[in-house]
Coordinates of C-alpha atoms in Angstrom, one line a residue:
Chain A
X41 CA -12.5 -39.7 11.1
X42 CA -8.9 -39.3 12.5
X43 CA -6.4 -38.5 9.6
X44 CA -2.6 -39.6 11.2
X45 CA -1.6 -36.4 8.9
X46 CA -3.0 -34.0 11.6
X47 CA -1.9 -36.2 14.6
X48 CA 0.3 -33.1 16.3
X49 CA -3.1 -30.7 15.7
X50 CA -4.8 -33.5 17.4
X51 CA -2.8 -33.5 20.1
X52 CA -2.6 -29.6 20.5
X53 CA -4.3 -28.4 23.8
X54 CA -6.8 -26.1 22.9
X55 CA -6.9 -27.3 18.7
X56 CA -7.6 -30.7 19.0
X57 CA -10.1 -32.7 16.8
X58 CA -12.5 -29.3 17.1
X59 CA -9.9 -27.0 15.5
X60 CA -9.2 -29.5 12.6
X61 CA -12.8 -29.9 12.1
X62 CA -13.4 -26.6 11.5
X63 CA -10.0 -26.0 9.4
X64 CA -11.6 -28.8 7.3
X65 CA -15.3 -27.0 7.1
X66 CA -13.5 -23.9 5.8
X67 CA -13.0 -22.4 2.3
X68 CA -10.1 -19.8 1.8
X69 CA -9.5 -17.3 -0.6
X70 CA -5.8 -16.9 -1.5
X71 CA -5.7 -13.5 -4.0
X72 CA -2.0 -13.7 -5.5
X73 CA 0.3 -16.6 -5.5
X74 CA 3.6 -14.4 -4.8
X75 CA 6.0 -13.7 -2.0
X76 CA 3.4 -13.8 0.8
X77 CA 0.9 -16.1 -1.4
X78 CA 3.4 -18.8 -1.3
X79 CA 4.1 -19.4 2.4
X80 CA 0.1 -18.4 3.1
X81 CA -0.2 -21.2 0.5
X82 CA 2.3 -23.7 1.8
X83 CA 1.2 -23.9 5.8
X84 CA -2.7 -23.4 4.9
X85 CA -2.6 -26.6 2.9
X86 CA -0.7 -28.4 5.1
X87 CA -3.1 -27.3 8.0
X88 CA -5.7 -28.7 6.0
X89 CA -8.2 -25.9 5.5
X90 CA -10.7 -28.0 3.0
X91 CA -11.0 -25.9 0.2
X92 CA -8.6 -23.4 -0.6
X93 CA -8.9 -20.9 -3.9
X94 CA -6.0 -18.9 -5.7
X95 CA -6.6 -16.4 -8.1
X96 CA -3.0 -14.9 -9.5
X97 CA -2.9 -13.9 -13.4
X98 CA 1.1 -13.7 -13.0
X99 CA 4.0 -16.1 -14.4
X100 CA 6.6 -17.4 -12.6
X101 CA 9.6 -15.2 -13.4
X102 CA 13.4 -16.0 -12.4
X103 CA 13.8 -13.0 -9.9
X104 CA 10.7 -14.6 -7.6
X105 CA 12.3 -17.0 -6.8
X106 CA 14.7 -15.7 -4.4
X107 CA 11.0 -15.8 -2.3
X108 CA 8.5 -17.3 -3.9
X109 CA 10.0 -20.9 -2.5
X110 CA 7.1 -23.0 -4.2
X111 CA 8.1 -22.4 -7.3
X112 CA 11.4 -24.1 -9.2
X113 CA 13.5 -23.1 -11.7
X114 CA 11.8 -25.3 -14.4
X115 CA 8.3 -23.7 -13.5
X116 CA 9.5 -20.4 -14.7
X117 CA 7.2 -18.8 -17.5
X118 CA 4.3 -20.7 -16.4
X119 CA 0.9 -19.4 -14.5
X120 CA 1.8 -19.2 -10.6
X121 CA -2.2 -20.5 -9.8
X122 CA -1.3 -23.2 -12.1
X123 CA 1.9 -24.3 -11.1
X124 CA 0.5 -23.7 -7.1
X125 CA -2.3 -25.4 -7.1
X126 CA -0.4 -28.7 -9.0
X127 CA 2.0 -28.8 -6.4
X128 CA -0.2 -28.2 -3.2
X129 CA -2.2 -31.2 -4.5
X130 CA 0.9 -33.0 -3.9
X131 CA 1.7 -31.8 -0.6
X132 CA -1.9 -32.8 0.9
X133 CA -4.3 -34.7 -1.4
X134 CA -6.9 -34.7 1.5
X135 CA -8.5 -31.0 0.7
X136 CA -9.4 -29.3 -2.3
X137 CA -7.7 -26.6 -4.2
X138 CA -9.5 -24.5 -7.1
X139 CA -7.3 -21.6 -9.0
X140 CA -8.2 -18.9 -11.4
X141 CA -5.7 -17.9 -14.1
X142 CA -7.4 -14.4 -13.7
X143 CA -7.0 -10.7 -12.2
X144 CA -9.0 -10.0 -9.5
X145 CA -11.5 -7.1 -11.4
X146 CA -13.7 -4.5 -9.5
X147 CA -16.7 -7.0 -12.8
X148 CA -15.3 -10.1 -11.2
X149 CA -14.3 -9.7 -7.5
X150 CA -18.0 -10.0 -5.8
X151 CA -18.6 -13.2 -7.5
X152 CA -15.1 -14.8 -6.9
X153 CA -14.9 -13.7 -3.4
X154 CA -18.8 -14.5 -2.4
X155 CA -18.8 -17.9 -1.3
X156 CA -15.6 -18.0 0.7
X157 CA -15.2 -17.5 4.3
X158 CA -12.0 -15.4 4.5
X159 CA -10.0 -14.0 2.3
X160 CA -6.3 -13.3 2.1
X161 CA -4.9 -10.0 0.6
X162 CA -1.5 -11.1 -0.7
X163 CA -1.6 -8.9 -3.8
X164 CA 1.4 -6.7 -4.5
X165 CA -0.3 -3.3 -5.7
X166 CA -2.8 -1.1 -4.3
X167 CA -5.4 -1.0 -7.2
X168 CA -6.0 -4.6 -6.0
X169 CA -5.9 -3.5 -2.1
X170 CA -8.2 -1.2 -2.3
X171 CA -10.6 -3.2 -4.3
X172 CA -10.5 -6.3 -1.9
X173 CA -11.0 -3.8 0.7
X174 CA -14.0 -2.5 -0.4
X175 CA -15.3 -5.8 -1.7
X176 CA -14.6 -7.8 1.0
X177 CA -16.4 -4.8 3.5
X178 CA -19.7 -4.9 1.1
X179 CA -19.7 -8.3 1.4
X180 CA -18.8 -8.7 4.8
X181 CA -15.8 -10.9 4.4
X182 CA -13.0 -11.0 6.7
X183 CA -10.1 -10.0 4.9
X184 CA -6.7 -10.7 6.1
X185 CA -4.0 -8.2 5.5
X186 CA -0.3 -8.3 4.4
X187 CA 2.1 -6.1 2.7
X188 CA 6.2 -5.9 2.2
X189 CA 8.5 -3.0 1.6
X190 CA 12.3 -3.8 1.5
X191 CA 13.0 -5.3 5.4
X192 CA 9.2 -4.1 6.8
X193 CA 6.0 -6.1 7.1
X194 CA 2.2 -4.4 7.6
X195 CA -0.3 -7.5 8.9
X196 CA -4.0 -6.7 10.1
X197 CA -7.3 -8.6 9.8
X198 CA -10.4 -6.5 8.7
X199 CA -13.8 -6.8 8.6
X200 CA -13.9 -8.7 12.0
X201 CA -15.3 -7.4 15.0
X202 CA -14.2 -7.4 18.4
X203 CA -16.3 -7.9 21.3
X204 CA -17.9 -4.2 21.5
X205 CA -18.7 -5.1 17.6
X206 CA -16.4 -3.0 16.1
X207 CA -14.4 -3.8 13.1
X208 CA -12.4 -1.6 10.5
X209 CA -10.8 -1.7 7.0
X210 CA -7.8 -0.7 5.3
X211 CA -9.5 2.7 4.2
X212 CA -9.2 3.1 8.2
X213 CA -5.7 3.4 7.9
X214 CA -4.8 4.8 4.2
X215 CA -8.5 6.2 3.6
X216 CA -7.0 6.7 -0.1
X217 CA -4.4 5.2 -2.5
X218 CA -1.2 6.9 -2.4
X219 CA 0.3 7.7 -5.8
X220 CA 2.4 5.1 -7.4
X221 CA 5.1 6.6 -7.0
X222 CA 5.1 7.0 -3.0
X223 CA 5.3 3.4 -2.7
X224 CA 7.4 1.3 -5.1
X225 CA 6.8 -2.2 -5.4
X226 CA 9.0 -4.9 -4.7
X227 CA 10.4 -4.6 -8.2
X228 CA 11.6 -1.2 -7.9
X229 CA 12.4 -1.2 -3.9
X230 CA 13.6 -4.6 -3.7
X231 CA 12.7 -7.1 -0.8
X232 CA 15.0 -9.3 1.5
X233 CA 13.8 -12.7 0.3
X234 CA 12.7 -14.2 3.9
X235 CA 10.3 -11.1 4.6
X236 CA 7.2 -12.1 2.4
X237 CA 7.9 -16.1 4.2
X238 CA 7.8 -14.5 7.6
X239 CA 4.5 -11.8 6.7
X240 CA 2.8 -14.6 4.9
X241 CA 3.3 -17.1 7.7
X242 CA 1.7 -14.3 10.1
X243 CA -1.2 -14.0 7.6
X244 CA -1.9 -17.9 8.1
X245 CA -1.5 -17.9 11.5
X246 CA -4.3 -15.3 11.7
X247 CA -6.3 -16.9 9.2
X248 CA -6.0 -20.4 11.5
X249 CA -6.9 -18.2 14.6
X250 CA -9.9 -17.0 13.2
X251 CA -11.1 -20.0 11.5
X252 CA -10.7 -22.3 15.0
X253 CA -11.2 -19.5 17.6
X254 CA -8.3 -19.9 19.4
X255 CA -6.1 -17.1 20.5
X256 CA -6.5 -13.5 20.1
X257 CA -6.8 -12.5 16.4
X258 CA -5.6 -9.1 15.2
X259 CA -8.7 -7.4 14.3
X260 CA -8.6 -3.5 14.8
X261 CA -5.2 -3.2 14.9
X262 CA -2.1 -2.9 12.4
X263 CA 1.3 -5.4 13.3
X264 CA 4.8 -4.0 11.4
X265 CA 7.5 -6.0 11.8
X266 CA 11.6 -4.9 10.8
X267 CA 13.6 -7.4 10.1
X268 CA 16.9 -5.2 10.4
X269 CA 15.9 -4.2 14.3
X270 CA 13.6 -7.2 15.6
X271 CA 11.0 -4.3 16.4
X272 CA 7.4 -5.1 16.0
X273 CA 4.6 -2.5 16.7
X274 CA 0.9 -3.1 17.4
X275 CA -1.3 0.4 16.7
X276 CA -5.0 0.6 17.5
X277 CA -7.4 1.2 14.9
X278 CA -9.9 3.7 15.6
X279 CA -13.2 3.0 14.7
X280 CA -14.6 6.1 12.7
X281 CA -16.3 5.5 9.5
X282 CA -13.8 7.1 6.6
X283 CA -15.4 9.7 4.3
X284 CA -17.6 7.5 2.2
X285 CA -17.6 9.6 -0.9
X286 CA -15.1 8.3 -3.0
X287 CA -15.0 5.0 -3.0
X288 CA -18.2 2.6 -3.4
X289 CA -20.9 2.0 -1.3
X290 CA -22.7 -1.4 -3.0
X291 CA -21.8 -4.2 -5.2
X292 CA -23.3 -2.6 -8.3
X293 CA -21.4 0.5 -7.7
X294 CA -18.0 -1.3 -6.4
X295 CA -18.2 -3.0 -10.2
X296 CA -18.2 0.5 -12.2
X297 CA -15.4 1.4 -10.1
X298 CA -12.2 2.1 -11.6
X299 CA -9.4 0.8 -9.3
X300 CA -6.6 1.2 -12.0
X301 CA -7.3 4.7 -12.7
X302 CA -7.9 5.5 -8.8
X303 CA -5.0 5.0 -7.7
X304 CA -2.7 5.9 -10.9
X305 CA -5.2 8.9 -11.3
X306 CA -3.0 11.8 -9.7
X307 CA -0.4 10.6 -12.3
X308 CA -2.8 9.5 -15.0
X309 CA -4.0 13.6 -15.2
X310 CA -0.6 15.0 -15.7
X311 CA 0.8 15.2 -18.8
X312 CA 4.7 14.6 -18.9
X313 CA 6.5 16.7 -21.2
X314 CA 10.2 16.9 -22.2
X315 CA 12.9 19.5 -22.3
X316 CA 12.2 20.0 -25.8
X317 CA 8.6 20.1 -25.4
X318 CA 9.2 23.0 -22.8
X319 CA 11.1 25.0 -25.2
X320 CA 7.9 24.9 -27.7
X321 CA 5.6 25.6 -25.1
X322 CA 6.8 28.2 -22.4
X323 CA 6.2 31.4 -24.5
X324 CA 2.3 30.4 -24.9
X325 CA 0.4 33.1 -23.4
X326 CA -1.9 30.6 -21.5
X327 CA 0.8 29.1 -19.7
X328 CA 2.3 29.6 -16.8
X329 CA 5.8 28.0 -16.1
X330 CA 6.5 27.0 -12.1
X331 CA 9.7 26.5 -10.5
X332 CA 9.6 24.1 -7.5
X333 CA 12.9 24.8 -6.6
X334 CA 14.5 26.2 -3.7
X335 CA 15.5 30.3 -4.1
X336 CA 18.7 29.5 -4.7
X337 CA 19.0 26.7 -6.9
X338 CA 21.0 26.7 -10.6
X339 CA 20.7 26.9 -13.0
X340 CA 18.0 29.9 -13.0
X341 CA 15.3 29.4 -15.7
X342 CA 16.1 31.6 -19.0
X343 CA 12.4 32.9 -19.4
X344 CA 9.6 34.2 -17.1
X345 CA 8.2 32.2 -14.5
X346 CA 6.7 31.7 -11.0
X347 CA 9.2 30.5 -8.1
X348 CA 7.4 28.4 -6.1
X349 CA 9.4 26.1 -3.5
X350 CA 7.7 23.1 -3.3
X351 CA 7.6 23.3 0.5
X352 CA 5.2 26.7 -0.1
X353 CA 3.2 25.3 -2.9
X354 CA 0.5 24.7 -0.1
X355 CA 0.0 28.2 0.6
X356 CA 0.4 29.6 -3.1
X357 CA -2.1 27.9 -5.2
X358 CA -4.1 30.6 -6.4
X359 CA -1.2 32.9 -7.7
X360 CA -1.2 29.3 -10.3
X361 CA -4.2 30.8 -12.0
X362 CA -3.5 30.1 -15.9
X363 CA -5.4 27.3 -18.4
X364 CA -2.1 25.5 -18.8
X365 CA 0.5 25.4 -16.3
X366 CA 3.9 23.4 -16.2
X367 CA 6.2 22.3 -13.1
X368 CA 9.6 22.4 -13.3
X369 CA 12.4 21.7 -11.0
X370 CA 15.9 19.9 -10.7
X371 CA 15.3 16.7 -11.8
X372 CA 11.9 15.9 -12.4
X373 CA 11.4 14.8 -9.4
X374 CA 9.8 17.6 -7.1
X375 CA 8.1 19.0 -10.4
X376 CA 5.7 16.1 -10.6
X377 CA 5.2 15.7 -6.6
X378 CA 4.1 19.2 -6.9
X379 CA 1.8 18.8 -10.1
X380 CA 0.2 15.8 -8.2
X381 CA -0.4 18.0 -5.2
X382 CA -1.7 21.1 -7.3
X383 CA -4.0 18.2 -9.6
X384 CA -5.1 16.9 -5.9
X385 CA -6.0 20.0 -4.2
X386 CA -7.4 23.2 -7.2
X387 CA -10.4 21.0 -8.9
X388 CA -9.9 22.7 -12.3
X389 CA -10.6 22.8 -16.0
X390 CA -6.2 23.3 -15.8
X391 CA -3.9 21.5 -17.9
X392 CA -1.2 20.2 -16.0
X393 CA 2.7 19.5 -17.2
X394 CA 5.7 18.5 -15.2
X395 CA 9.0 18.4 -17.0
X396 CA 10.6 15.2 -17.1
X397 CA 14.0 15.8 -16.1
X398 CA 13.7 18.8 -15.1
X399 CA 16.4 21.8 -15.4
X400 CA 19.0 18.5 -15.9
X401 CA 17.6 17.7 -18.8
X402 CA 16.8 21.0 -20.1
X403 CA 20.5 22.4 -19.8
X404 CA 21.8 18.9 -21.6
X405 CA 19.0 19.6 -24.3
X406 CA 20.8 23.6 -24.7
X407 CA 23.9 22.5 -25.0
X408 CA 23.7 20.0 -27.4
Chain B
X189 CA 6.0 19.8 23.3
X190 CA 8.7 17.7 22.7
X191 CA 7.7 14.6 21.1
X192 CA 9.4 11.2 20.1
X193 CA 9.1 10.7 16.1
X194 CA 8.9 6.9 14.8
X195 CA 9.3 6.9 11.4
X196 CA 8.7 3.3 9.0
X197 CA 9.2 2.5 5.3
X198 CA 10.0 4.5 2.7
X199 CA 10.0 7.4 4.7
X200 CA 13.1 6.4 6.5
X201 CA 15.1 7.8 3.0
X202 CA 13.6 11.2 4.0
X203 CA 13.5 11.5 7.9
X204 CA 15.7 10.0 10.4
X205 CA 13.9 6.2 11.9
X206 CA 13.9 8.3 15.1
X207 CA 14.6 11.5 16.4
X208 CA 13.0 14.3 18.8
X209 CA 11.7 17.3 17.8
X210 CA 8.7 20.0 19.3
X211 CA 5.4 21.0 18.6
X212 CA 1.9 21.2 19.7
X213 CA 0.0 19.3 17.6
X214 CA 0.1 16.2 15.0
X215 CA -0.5 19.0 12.5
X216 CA 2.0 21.7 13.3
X217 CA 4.4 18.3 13.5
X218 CA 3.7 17.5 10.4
X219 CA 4.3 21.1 8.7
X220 CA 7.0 21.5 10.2
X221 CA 9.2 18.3 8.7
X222 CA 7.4 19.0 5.8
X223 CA 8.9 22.5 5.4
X224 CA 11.8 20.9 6.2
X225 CA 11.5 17.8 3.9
X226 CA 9.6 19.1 0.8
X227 CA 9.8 15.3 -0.3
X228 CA 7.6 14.8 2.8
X229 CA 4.8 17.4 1.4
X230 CA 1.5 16.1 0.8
X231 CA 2.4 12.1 1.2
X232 CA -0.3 9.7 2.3
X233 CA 0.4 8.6 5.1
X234 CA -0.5 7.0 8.4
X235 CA -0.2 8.9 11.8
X236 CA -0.3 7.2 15.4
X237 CA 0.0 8.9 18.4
X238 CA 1.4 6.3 21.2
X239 CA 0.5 3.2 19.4
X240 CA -3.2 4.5 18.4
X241 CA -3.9 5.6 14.7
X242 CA -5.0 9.3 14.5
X243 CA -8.0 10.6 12.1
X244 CA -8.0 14.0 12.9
X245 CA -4.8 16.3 14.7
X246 CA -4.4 15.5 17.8
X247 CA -3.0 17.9 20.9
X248 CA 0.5 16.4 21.6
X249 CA 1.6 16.2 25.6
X250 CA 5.3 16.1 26.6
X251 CA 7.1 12.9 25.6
X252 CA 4.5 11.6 23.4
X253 CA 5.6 9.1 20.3
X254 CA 4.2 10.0 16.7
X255 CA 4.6 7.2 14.5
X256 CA 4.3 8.6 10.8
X257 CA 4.0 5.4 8.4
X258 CA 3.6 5.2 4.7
X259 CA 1.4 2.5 3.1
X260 CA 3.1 -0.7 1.6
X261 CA 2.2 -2.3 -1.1
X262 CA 4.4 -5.0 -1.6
X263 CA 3.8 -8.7 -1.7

């Protein structure tokens, strides 16, 4: 039956009554209601895919707004998947919208995502990347792919293959999590408000393409976009399987996996300590104090210790040979880069302290 | 070789967006900047070599363009 609502898909050379038909037959997986949720949200309904699911755990807070344009000022401190799914009713009554007040869980994720067609990564952090990556690759869903940092936008579509039947994941492109601290979220890094609109639009546009078959859809590759340059780049994705080891091969495993802790986990195995605390520890005879600093740098460090520039760290590991061993260096910063690399790369029984603050806040701590 | 460099995200605060520099491989690029950029040291991130994602170093030819990318996780 002809709905007047989708008269201009109708109309559409190469949609037509077809493409809505099969927007119609399809059921959509939307995982977070955010910056790119919204806009994926917004045009997917109005398309009128026939089922479409959110699952977000979030509430609306007063700095999303500035991009999450479903939401209004008076929806603030309730559930996004709520407050989404109310209003999308509203825009198109014709298809139906389920929502989960709910994290997306490695004990959860199988079930939520299995009876969907395609799925739409609009999460903001990586735990829940990478565990829609591997659940949507055991389960064999395509999964399609955005992510924001400040004025740039990452888009791909997974799990789809390409005429020679090759498809990839995201683990083809970042094979593991960075840590958290490589790659702020838009809370920390900030994000120009139309970005996530103009990502998340691409997202459904993909998502349309591969549910009607028109077009070229952009599986095996990774799209960026900058916003301060108009560039866009489209890279191939090479088809070799990542190492397999670390990250779960079936359903049973992929729900014992622990996405929080693997990607937190380089942090999550350091032990922070302060200025003071350095002062107690450094004359232990277990421990081995490092400075990452550069030769040169000042203050020099009042007691014994290894100088290690981070830049050489690489090729000095096994001079670091003590139970316990703590990283200093300017600010804090470098010291925990380099306890994250030494946790990463010796596999050892070694406890591992970086110094928060680092000679800045040991010198404040002396003088006072 | 001299090659282009393409640099995206957050690793624009450590390395110029683009600039030239030498070397004969993906690896020996990469130790280079990041003796030069200890910031740079040990980061995960993604490497293309004229538009193609690399998984292993690659031999770089004169006035090839390494794109060095961090993952995002914004949304």
């Amino acid at each position: 039956m002809r709905n007047e609502r989708y008269a201009r898909h109708y109309v559409l050379q190469g949609f037509g009554e077809v493409g809505q038909q099969k927007l119609q037959a399809a059921r959509l997986l939307v995982v977070g209601a955010g910056g790119l949720g919204c806009p994926v949200l917004q045009y997917l309904t109005a398309a009128g895919v026939g089922h479409i699911g959110i699952i977000d755990d979030d509430r609306i807070d007063l700095s999303n707004l500035h991009r999450q344009v479903l939401y209004d000022t008076a929806d603030i401190g309730q559930a996004k998947a709520e407050v989404a799914a109310r209003k999308l009713r509203l825009q198109n009554p014709d298809i139906e919208i389920t929502y989960w007040v709910e994290q997306l869980k490695s004990t959860n994720a199988a079930e939520l995502l299995q009876s969907y067609d395609v799925i739409l990564d609009c999460t903001d952090n990586f735990a829940a990347r990478y565990l829609l990556c591997d659940a949507c690759h055991l389960l064999d869903k395509p999964l399609i792919f955005g992510a924001i940092y400040q004025y740039e936008g990452q888009l791909a579509v997974f799990n789809v293959a390409d005429d020679q039947g090759i498809k990839t994941s995201y683990r083809h492109l970042f094979p593991q999590p960075p840590s958290p601290l490589e790659a702020p979220d838009c809370n920390a890094a900030g994000v120009l408000g139309v970005l996530p609109g103009m990502i998340g639009i691409l997202q459904a546009t993909e998502a349309i393409k591969l549910l009607t078959g028109i077009g070229v859809v952009l599986m095996n590759k990774l799209m960026t976009v900058n916003l301060l340059d108009h560039s866009t780049f489209t890279f191939d994705v090479p088809p070799a399987t990542p190492e397999s080891s670390s990250y779960p091969q079936t359903l049973e495993a992929l729900k014992d996996f622990d996405y929080i802790n693997s990607c937190a986990s380089a942090i999550g195995q350091i032990q922070v300590i302060t200025a003071a605390e350095l002062i107690t520890h450094w004359h232990a005879t277990d421990m081995l104090l490092v400075d990452v600093r550069e030769i040169d740098e000042l203050p020099r460090l009042p007691v014994p210790h290894l100088s290690i520039p981070l830049a050489t760290l690489p090729v000095q590991l096994e001079q670091i040979n003590s139970a316990r061993v703590i990283f200093i260096c300017q600010s804090g910063k470098r010291s925990l880069t380099a306890a994250q690399y030494f946790h990463e790369q010796v596999n050892s029984n070694q406890q591992i302290f970086h110094v928060d603050g680092g000679m800045m806040a040991l010198k404040n701590y002396l003088n006072d | 070789m001299k090659v282009q460099v393409k640099t995206f995200g957050a690793l624009t605060d450590i390395l110029e967006k683009e600039f030239y520099t030498t070397a004969a491989d993906t690896e020996e690029l990469l130790t280079i900047l990041s003796s030069q950029h200890t910031a740079l040291s040990h980061r995960k991130l993604l490497i293309a070599v004229n538009n193609t994602i690399i998984n292993k170093p690659v031999v770089l030819q004169e006035n090839d363009v390494v794109a060095l990318m961090p993952p995002y996780s914004g949304g």
